PDB file of C-alpha atoms in Angstrom:
ATOM      1  CA  MET A 141      -0.387   0.256  15.190  1.00  0.00           C
ATOM      2  CA  VAL A 142      -2.958  -0.845  17.800  1.00  0.00           C
ATOM      3  CA  ALA A 143      -5.584   1.407  16.175  1.00  0.00           C
ATOM      4  CA  VAL A 144      -4.938  -0.148  12.761  1.00  0.00           C
ATOM      5  CA  ALA A 145      -5.044  -3.622  14.243  1.00  0.00           C
ATOM      6  CA  VAL A 146      -8.488  -2.744  15.701  1.00  0.00           C
ATOM      7  CA  LEU A 147      -9.637  -1.481  12.368  1.00  0.00           C
ATOM      8  CA  GLY A 148      -8.439  -4.636  10.734  1.00  0.00           C
ATOM      9  CA  THR A 149     -10.312  -6.754  13.228  1.00  0.00           C
ATOM     10  CA  GLY A 150     -13.390  -4.628  12.687  1.00  0.00           C
ATOM     11  CA  ALA A 151     -13.103  -5.102   8.915  1.00  0.00           C
ATOM     12  CA  LEU A 152     -12.859  -8.857   9.457  1.00  0.00           C
ATOM     13  CA  ALA A 153     -16.055  -8.723  11.502  1.00  0.00           C
ATOM     14  CA  LEU A 154     -17.800  -6.617   8.855  1.00  0.00           C
ATOM     15  CA  ALA A 155     -16.647  -9.046   6.179  1.00  0.00           C
ATOM     16  CA  GLY A 156     -18.204 -11.914   8.189  1.00  0.00           C
ATOM     17  CA  ALA A 157     -21.454 -10.010   8.579  1.00  0.00           C
ATOM     18  CA  ALA A 158     -21.687  -8.913   4.924  1.00  0.00           C
ATOM     19  CA  PRO A 159     -24.142 -10.852   2.754  1.00  0.00           C
ATOM     20  CA  ARG A 160     -22.430 -13.774   1.035  1.00  0.00           C
ATOM     21  CA  THR A 161     -23.588 -12.795  -2.479  1.00  0.00           C
ATOM     22  CA  ASP A 162     -20.223 -13.863  -3.925  1.00  0.00           C
ATOM     23  CA  ASP A 163     -17.948 -16.478  -2.366  1.00  0.00           C
ATOM     24  CA  HIS A 164     -14.875 -15.074  -4.102  1.00  0.00           C
ATOM     25  CA  VAL A 165     -15.478 -11.614  -2.688  1.00  0.00           C
ATOM     26  CA  ALA A 166     -16.068 -12.935   0.796  1.00  0.00           C
ATOM     27  CA  SER A 167     -12.929 -15.056   0.590  1.00  0.00           C
ATOM     28  CA  VAL A 168     -10.790 -12.082  -0.484  1.00  0.00           C
ATOM     29  CA  LEU A 169     -12.253  -9.946   2.304  1.00  0.00           C
ATOM     30  CA  VAL A 170     -11.535 -12.496   4.985  1.00  0.00           C
ATOM     31  CA  ASN A 171      -8.066 -13.354   3.700  1.00  0.00           C
ATOM     32  CA  SER A 172      -7.107  -9.703   3.323  1.00  0.00           C
ATOM     33  CA  SER A 173      -8.323  -8.851   6.821  1.00  0.00           C
ATOM     34  CA  CYS A 174      -6.448 -11.754   8.325  1.00  0.00           C
ATOM     35  CA  ALA A 175      -3.304 -10.871   6.373  1.00  0.00           C
ATOM     36  CA  ALA A 176      -3.468  -7.247   7.608  1.00  0.00           C
ATOM     37  CA  VAL A 177      -3.830  -8.203  11.239  1.00  0.00           C
ATOM     38  CA  ALA A 178      -1.183 -10.897  10.944  1.00  0.00           C
ATOM     39  CA  GLY A 179       1.197  -8.450   9.297  1.00  0.00           C
ATOM     40  CA  LEU A 180       0.847  -5.938  12.074  1.00  0.00           C
ATOM     41  CA  LEU A 181       1.390  -8.603  14.713  1.00  0.00           C
ATOM     42  CA  THR A 182       4.361 -10.004  12.885  1.00  0.00           C
ATOM     43  CA  ALA A 183       5.994  -6.575  12.627  1.00  0.00           C
ATOM     44  CA  TRP A 184       5.498  -5.965  16.333  1.00  0.00           C
ATOM     45  CA  VAL A 185       6.791  -9.381  17.356  1.00  0.00           C
ATOM     46  CA  LEU A 186       9.859  -9.167  15.109  1.00  0.00           C
ATOM     47  CA  CYS A 187      10.845  -5.737  16.500  1.00  0.00           C
ATOM     48  CA  TRP A 188      10.133  -6.945  20.077  1.00  0.00           C
ATOM     49  CA  TRP A 189      12.424  -9.960  19.481  1.00  0.00           C
ATOM     50  CA  LYS A 190      15.087  -7.823  17.830  1.00  0.00           C
ATOM     51  CA  ASN A 191      15.028  -5.392  20.770  1.00  0.00           C
ATOM     52  CA  ARG A 192      15.593  -8.273  23.151  1.00  0.00           C
ATOM     53  CA  ARG A 193      11.995  -8.356  24.371  1.00  0.00           C
ATOM     54  CA  VAL A 194      11.789  -4.612  24.846  1.00  0.00           C
ATOM     55  CA  ARG A 195       8.601  -2.957  23.645  1.00  0.00           C
ATOM     56  CA  PRO A 196       9.135  -1.601  20.093  1.00  0.00           C
ATOM     57  CA  ARG A 197       9.092   2.146  19.487  1.00  0.00           C
ATOM     58  CA  ALA A 198       7.952   4.016  16.397  1.00  0.00           C
ATOM     59  CA  ALA A 199      11.606   4.588  15.384  1.00  0.00           C
ATOM     60  CA  ASP A 200      12.150   0.853  15.196  1.00  0.00           C
ATOM     61  CA  PHE A 201       9.833   0.808  12.173  1.00  0.00           C
ATOM     62  CA  ALA A 202      11.328   3.908  10.659  1.00  0.00           C
ATOM     63  CA  LEU A 203       8.234   5.853  11.709  1.00  0.00           C
ATOM     64  CA  VAL A 204      10.404   8.861  12.335  1.00  0.00           C
ATOM     65  CA  PRO A 205      10.307  12.470  11.079  1.00  0.00           C
ATOM     66  CA  SER A 206      11.659  13.118   7.613  1.00  0.00           C
ATOM     67  CA  LEU A 207      14.376  15.828   7.845  1.00  0.00           C
ATOM     68  CA  ARG A 208      13.726  16.742   4.242  1.00  0.00           C
ATOM     69  CA  SER A 209      11.525  19.723   3.309  1.00  0.00           C
ATOM     70  CA  PRO A 210       7.801  19.209   2.704  1.00  0.00           C
ATOM     71  CA  VAL A 211       8.410  19.906  -1.021  1.00  0.00           C
ATOM     72  CA  ALA A 212      11.096  17.201  -1.166  1.00  0.00           C
ATOM     73  CA  VAL A 213       8.894  14.692   0.640  1.00  0.00           C
ATOM     74  CA  PHE A 214       6.007  15.457  -1.753  1.00  0.00           C
ATOM     75  CA  GLY A 215       8.376  15.056  -4.662  1.00  0.00           C
ATOM     76  CA  TRP A 216       9.569  11.673  -3.449  1.00  0.00           C
ATOM     77  CA  THR A 217       5.917  10.593  -3.185  1.00  0.00           C
ATOM     78  CA  ALA A 218       4.361  12.083  -6.320  1.00  0.00           C
ATOM     79  CA  GLY A 219       7.379  11.425  -8.581  1.00  0.00           C
ATOM     80  CA  PRO A 220       7.598   7.679  -7.944  1.00  0.00           C
ATOM     81  CA  PHE A 221       3.782   7.416  -8.213  1.00  0.00           C
ATOM     82  CA  MET A 222       3.755   8.907 -11.733  1.00  0.00           C
ATOM     83  CA  ALA A 223       6.710   6.829 -12.806  1.00  0.00           C
ATOM     84  CA  LEU A 224       5.140   3.587 -11.566  1.00  0.00           C
ATOM     85  CA  MET A 225       1.797   4.398 -13.206  1.00  0.00           C
ATOM     86  CA  MET A 226       3.587   4.961 -16.589  1.00  0.00           C
ATOM     87  CA  ILE A 227       5.645   1.794 -16.223  1.00  0.00           C
ATOM     88  CA  ASP A 228       2.596  -0.271 -15.247  1.00  0.00           C
ATOM     89  CA  THR A 229       0.567   1.042 -18.170  1.00  0.00           C
ATOM     90  CA  ALA A 230       3.315   0.180 -20.663  1.00  0.00           C
ATOM     91  CA  TYR A 231       3.975  -3.212 -19.029  1.00  0.00           C
ATOM     92  CA  SER A 232       0.277  -4.148 -18.963  1.00  0.00           C
ATOM     93  CA  ALA A 233      -0.112  -3.240 -22.649  1.00  0.00           C
ATOM     94  CA  LEU A 234       2.792  -5.427 -23.585  1.00  0.00           C
ATOM     95  CA  VAL A 235       2.388  -8.433 -21.267  1.00  0.00           C
ATOM     96  CA  HIS A 236      -1.328  -8.440 -20.331  1.00  0.00           C
ATOM     97  CA  PRO A 237      -0.978  -9.940 -16.792  1.00  0.00           C
ATOM     98  CA  ALA A 238      -4.010 -11.415 -15.155  1.00  0.00           C
ATOM     99  CA  PRO A 239      -5.676  -9.137 -12.567  1.00  0.00           C
ATOM    100  CA  GLN A 240      -5.006  -9.876  -8.916  1.00  0.00           C
ATOM    101  CA  ASP A 241      -7.714 -11.519  -6.770  1.00  0.00           C
ATOM    102  CA  THR A 242      -8.380  -8.246  -5.025  1.00  0.00           C
ATOM    103  CA  MET A 243      -8.958  -6.499  -8.324  1.00  0.00           C
ATOM    104  CA  ARG A 244     -11.391  -9.191  -9.474  1.00  0.00           C
ATOM    105  CA  ALA A 245     -13.217  -8.989  -6.111  1.00  0.00           C
ATOM    106  CA  LEU A 246     -13.501  -5.197  -6.437  1.00  0.00           C
ATOM    107  CA  SER A 247     -15.384  -5.581  -9.748  1.00  0.00           C
ATOM    108  CA  ASP A 248     -17.888  -7.940  -8.060  1.00  0.00           C
ATOM    109  CA  ALA A 249     -18.194  -6.306  -4.629  1.00  0.00           C
ATOM    110  CA  GLN A 250     -21.144  -4.086  -3.733  1.00  0.00           C
ATOM    111  CA  GLY A 251     -22.410  -2.244  -0.639  1.00  0.00           C
ATOM    112  CA  PRO A 252     -20.669  -3.242   2.608  1.00  0.00           C
ATOM    113  CA  GLN A 253     -18.282  -5.585   0.875  1.00  0.00           C
ATOM    114  CA  LEU A 254     -17.000  -2.791  -1.440  1.00  0.00           C
ATOM    115  CA  ILE A 255     -16.630  -0.438   1.495  1.00  0.00           C
ATOM    116  CA  THR A 256     -14.716  -3.074   3.490  1.00  0.00           C
ATOM    117  CA  LEU A 257     -12.422  -3.835   0.559  1.00  0.00           C
ATOM    118  CA  ALA A 258     -11.789  -0.130  -0.012  1.00  0.00           C
ATOM    119  CA  VAL A 259     -10.853   0.484   3.596  1.00  0.00           C
ATOM    120  CA  LEU A 260      -8.560  -2.482   3.573  1.00  0.00           C
ATOM    121  CA  ALA A 261      -6.851  -1.548   0.296  1.00  0.00           C
ATOM    122  CA  ILE A 262      -6.383   2.187   0.963  1.00  0.00           C
ATOM    123  CA  CYS A 263      -6.145   2.567   4.728  1.00  0.00           C
ATOM    124  CA  ILE A 264      -5.128  -0.766   6.380  1.00  0.00           C
ATOM    125  CA  ALA A 265      -3.065  -2.816   3.880  1.00  0.00           C
ATOM    126  CA  PRO A 266      -0.542   0.027   3.141  1.00  0.00           C
ATOM    127  CA  VAL A 267       0.195   0.450   6.827  1.00  0.00           C
ATOM    128  CA  ALA A 268       0.464  -3.282   7.545  1.00  0.00           C
ATOM    129  CA  GLU A 269       2.574  -4.101   4.488  1.00  0.00           C
ATOM    130  CA  GLU A 270       4.915  -1.107   4.911  1.00  0.00           C
ATOM    131  CA  LEU A 271       5.499  -1.906   8.530  1.00  0.00           C
ATOM    132  CA  VAL A 272       6.521  -5.500   7.695  1.00  0.00           C
ATOM    133  CA  CYS A 273       8.372  -5.001   4.374  1.00  0.00           C
ATOM    134  CA  ARG A 274       9.992  -1.659   4.730  1.00  0.00           C
ATOM    135  CA  GLY A 275       9.697  -0.978   8.447  1.00  0.00           C
ATOM    136  CA  VAL A 276      11.142  -4.210   9.654  1.00  0.00           C
ATOM    137  CA  LEU A 277      12.526  -6.386   6.859  1.00  0.00           C
ATOM    138  CA  TYR A 278      14.210  -3.654   4.799  1.00  0.00           C
ATOM    139  CA  GLN A 279      15.699  -2.007   7.929  1.00  0.00           C
ATOM    140  CA  ALA A 280      17.148  -5.394   9.085  1.00  0.00           C
ATOM    141  CA  LEU A 281      18.584  -6.074   5.641  1.00  0.00           C
ATOM    142  CA  ARG A 282      19.860  -2.486   5.325  1.00  0.00           C
ATOM    143  CA  ALA A 283      21.842  -2.946   8.539  1.00  0.00           C
ATOM    144  CA  ARG A 284      23.772  -5.857   6.877  1.00  0.00           C
ATOM    145  CA  TRP A 285      23.811  -5.057   3.184  1.00  0.00           C
ATOM    146  CA  ARG A 286      23.880  -2.120   0.890  1.00  0.00           C
ATOM    147  CA  PRO A 287      20.563  -0.613  -0.267  1.00  0.00           C
ATOM    148  CA  ALA A 288      21.202  -2.024  -3.782  1.00  0.00           C
ATOM    149  CA  VAL A 289      20.966  -5.524  -2.328  1.00  0.00           C
ATOM    150  CA  ALA A 290      18.568  -5.015   0.519  1.00  0.00           C
ATOM    151  CA  ALA A 291      15.912  -3.342  -1.561  1.00  0.00           C
ATOM    152  CA  PRO A 292      15.479  -6.121  -4.235  1.00  0.00           C
ATOM    153  CA  VAL A 293      15.448  -8.850  -1.560  1.00  0.00           C
ATOM    154  CA  SER A 294      12.761  -7.108   0.476  1.00  0.00           C
ATOM    155  CA  ALA A 295      10.847  -6.311  -2.704  1.00  0.00           C
ATOM    156  CA  VAL A 296      10.730  -9.984  -3.664  1.00  0.00           C
ATOM    157  CA  VAL A 297       9.336 -10.908  -0.216  1.00  0.00           C
ATOM    158  CA  PHE A 298       6.775  -8.065  -0.680  1.00  0.00           C
ATOM    159  CA  ALA A 299       5.778  -9.349  -4.081  1.00  0.00           C
ATOM    160  CA  LEU A 300       5.343 -13.016  -3.286  1.00  0.00           C
ATOM    161  CA  PRO A 301       2.052 -12.837  -1.260  1.00  0.00           C
ATOM    162  CA  HIS A 302       0.538 -10.563  -3.882  1.00  0.00           C
ATOM    163  CA  GLN A 303       1.168 -12.511  -7.051  1.00  0.00           C
ATOM    164  CA  ASP A 304      -1.611 -14.550  -8.615  1.00  0.00           C
ATOM    165  CA  ASP A 305       0.129 -14.682 -11.989  1.00  0.00           C
ATOM    166  CA  LEU A 306       3.891 -14.826 -12.562  1.00  0.00           C
ATOM    167  CA  LYS A 307       3.456 -12.045 -15.084  1.00  0.00           C
ATOM    168  CA  THR A 308       2.616  -9.636 -12.259  1.00  0.00           C
ATOM    169  CA  MET A 309       5.901 -10.314 -10.426  1.00  0.00           C
ATOM    170  CA  PRO A 310       8.155  -7.807 -12.264  1.00  0.00           C
ATOM    171  CA  MET A 311       5.803  -4.867 -11.510  1.00  0.00           C
ATOM    172  CA  LEU A 312       5.342  -5.936  -7.929  1.00  0.00           C
ATOM    173  CA  ILE A 313       9.072  -6.177  -7.441  1.00  0.00           C
ATOM    174  CA  THR A 314       9.574  -2.865  -9.127  1.00  0.00           C
ATOM    175  CA  ALA A 315       7.024  -1.290  -6.812  1.00  0.00           C
ATOM    176  CA  GLY A 316       8.745  -2.813  -3.818  1.00  0.00           C
ATOM    177  CA  VAL A 317      12.113  -1.479  -4.826  1.00  0.00           C
ATOM    178  CA  VAL A 318      10.680   2.026  -5.412  1.00  0.00           C
ATOM    179  CA  LEU A 319       9.069   2.026  -2.002  1.00  0.00           C
ATOM    180  CA  CYS A 320      12.467   1.169  -0.449  1.00  0.00           C
ATOM    181  CA  VAL A 321      14.035   4.015  -2.380  1.00  0.00           C
ATOM    182  CA  VAL A 322      11.354   6.380  -0.986  1.00  0.00           C
ATOM    183  CA  VAL A 323      12.222   5.289   2.566  1.00  0.00           C
ATOM    184  CA  GLU A 324      15.865   5.618   1.916  1.00  0.00           C
ATOM    185  CA  ARG A 325      15.622   9.111   0.360  1.00  0.00           C
ATOM    186  CA  THR A 326      13.162  10.527   2.861  1.00  0.00           C
ATOM    187  CA  GLY A 327      14.429   8.695   5.970  1.00  0.00           C
ATOM    188  CA  SER A 328      10.831   7.938   6.975  1.00  0.00           C
ATOM    189  CA  LEU A 329       8.252   5.187   6.425  1.00  0.00           C
ATOM    190  CA  VAL A 330       5.346   7.650   6.337  1.00  0.00           C
ATOM    191  CA  PRO A 331       5.894   8.781   2.670  1.00  0.00           C
ATOM    192  CA  ALA A 332       6.107   5.109   1.625  1.00  0.00           C
ATOM    193  CA  ILE A 333       2.790   4.385   3.367  1.00  0.00           C
ATOM    194  CA  ALA A 334       1.268   7.400   1.540  1.00  0.00           C
ATOM    195  CA  LEU A 335       2.661   6.266  -1.804  1.00  0.00           C
ATOM    196  CA  HIS A 336       1.399   2.726  -1.247  1.00  0.00           C
ATOM    197  CA  SER A 337      -2.067   4.090  -0.455  1.00  0.00           C
ATOM    198  CA  VAL A 338      -2.107   6.175  -3.568  1.00  0.00           C
ATOM    199  CA  LEU A 339      -1.007   3.207  -5.698  1.00  0.00           C
ATOM    200  CA  ASN A 340      -3.972   1.172  -4.412  1.00  0.00           C
ATOM    201  CA  ALA A 341      -6.499   3.968  -4.854  1.00  0.00           C
ATOM    202  CA  PRO A 342      -7.130   3.897  -8.661  1.00  0.00           C
ATOM    203  CA  ALA A 343      -8.616   0.425  -8.490  1.00  0.00           C
ATOM    204  CA  ILE A 344     -11.131   1.569  -5.870  1.00  0.00           C
ATOM    205  CA  MET A 345     -11.928   4.812  -7.753  1.00  0.00           C
ATOM    206  CA  ALA A 346     -12.728   2.771 -10.892  1.00  0.00           C
ATOM    207  CA  GLN A 347     -15.560   1.132  -8.930  1.00  0.00           C
ATOM    208  CA  ASP A 348     -16.661   4.046  -6.775  1.00  0.00           C
ATOM    209  CA  GLY A 349     -14.846   7.288  -7.307  1.00  0.00           C
ATOM    210  CA  LEU A 350     -16.431   9.068  -4.366  1.00  0.00           C
ATOM    211  CA  LEU A 351     -15.621   6.315  -1.860  1.00  0.00           C
ATOM    212  CA  GLY A 352     -12.075   5.838  -3.150  1.00  0.00           C
ATOM    213  CA  GLY A 353     -11.449   9.593  -3.216  1.00  0.00           C
ATOM    214  CA  ALA A 354     -12.749  10.023   0.305  1.00  0.00           C
ATOM    215  CA  LEU A 355     -10.681   7.221   1.752  1.00  0.00           C
ATOM    216  CA  LEU A 356      -7.562   8.302  -0.099  1.00  0.00           C
ATOM    217  CA  ALA A 357      -8.081  11.913   1.235  1.00  0.00           C
ATOM    218  CA  VAL A 358      -8.353  10.577   4.783  1.00  0.00           C
ATOM    219  CA  MET A 359      -5.224   8.446   4.454  1.00  0.00           C
ATOM    220  CA  LEU A 360      -3.126  11.241   2.890  1.00  0.00           C
ATOM    221  CA  ALA A 361      -4.367  13.717   5.574  1.00  0.00           C
ATOM    222  CA  ALA A 362      -3.318  11.243   8.239  1.00  0.00           C
ATOM    223  CA  CYS A 363       0.117  10.831   6.693  1.00  0.00           C
ATOM    224  CA  ALA A 364       0.518  14.587   6.368  1.00  0.00           C
ATOM    225  CA  PHE A 365      -0.490  15.013  10.016  1.00  0.00           C
ATOM    226  CA  LEU A 366       2.029  12.466  11.171  1.00  0.00           C
ATOM    227  CA  LEU A 367       4.834  14.142   9.189  1.00  0.00           C
ATOM    228  CA  THR A 368       3.905  17.587  10.436  1.00  0.00           C
ATOM    229  CA  LYS A 369       3.552  16.447  14.018  1.00  0.00           C
ATOM    230  CA  SER A 370       6.905  14.577  13.770  1.00  0.00           C
ATOM    231  CA  ARG A 371       8.734  17.530  12.293  1.00  0.00           C
ATOM    232  CA  ARG A 372       7.490  19.783  15.078  1.00  0.00           C
ATOM    233  CA  ALA A 373       8.787  17.266  17.614  1.00  0.00           C
ATOM    234  CA  VAL A 374      12.316  17.128  16.170  1.00  0.00           C
ATOM    235  CA  PRO A 375      14.839  19.119  18.243  1.00  0.00           C
ATOM    236  CA  GLU A 376      16.813  21.753  16.390  1.00  0.00           C
ATOM    237  CA  HIS A 377      20.054  19.866  16.523  1.00  0.00           C
ATOM    238  CA  ALA A 378      18.433  16.748  14.887  1.00  0.00           C
ATOM    239  CA  SER A 379      18.899  18.250  11.451  1.00  0.00           C
ATOM    240  CA  GLY A 380      22.627  18.202  11.826  1.00  0.00           C
ATOM    241  CA  GLU A 381      23.125  21.244  14.039  1.00  0.00           C
ATOM    242  CA  GLN A 382      25.074  20.555  17.200  1.00  0.00           C
ATOM    243  CA  PRO A 383      23.468  21.709  20.477  1.00  0.00           C
ATOM    244  CA  ALA A 384      25.209  24.610  22.234  1.00  0.00           C
TER     245      ALA A 384
END
């Protein structure tokens, strides 16, 4: 988390140093950078407070190994991605929601600004948002309510900061619920982070396919590394077998 916070701060600095060729792009860059850093700090402070001022651990954010097989984890990432893409395509064709601020900024950004936005959208925002919405909020709601109640509530909280047009709310809430389902079914936040990153990638690839593809590959490789490393660290009895 500290590393991502540093990256977010660096992105903010780069956004400030980038040429102000477009006020809207600069505003989105600064706001997104601040939101990412604020989200990470909020997640840490909430867990710290919940743990009675004890330093949070990775498990407090559901950053734990998935006990499912790699094939199952892949399925619970790729399947929801394809489903959400199809639903979004059909919904957009019927309702024609206005593009979000970030999407508008992407079409205008160039050079350092485009790179900064891409890093924020694919690498930093998915981590920050998942830590807050699924790592902290959903886990807290899940402890009190059933998933059928906790998931929609956390999804609404997730959707509110994103919406620039009320027509986008249904898709944002749907994505939030699906991300909760991924966490619930895999038992880990890492697949949800990977899915979130993949969902953000097409907008970047539409502007710069090479940049978007490279950043997405880095993010997915990092998630795969975390899952592999976590699975190796799990003791044999963690999968349900009792120690001798």
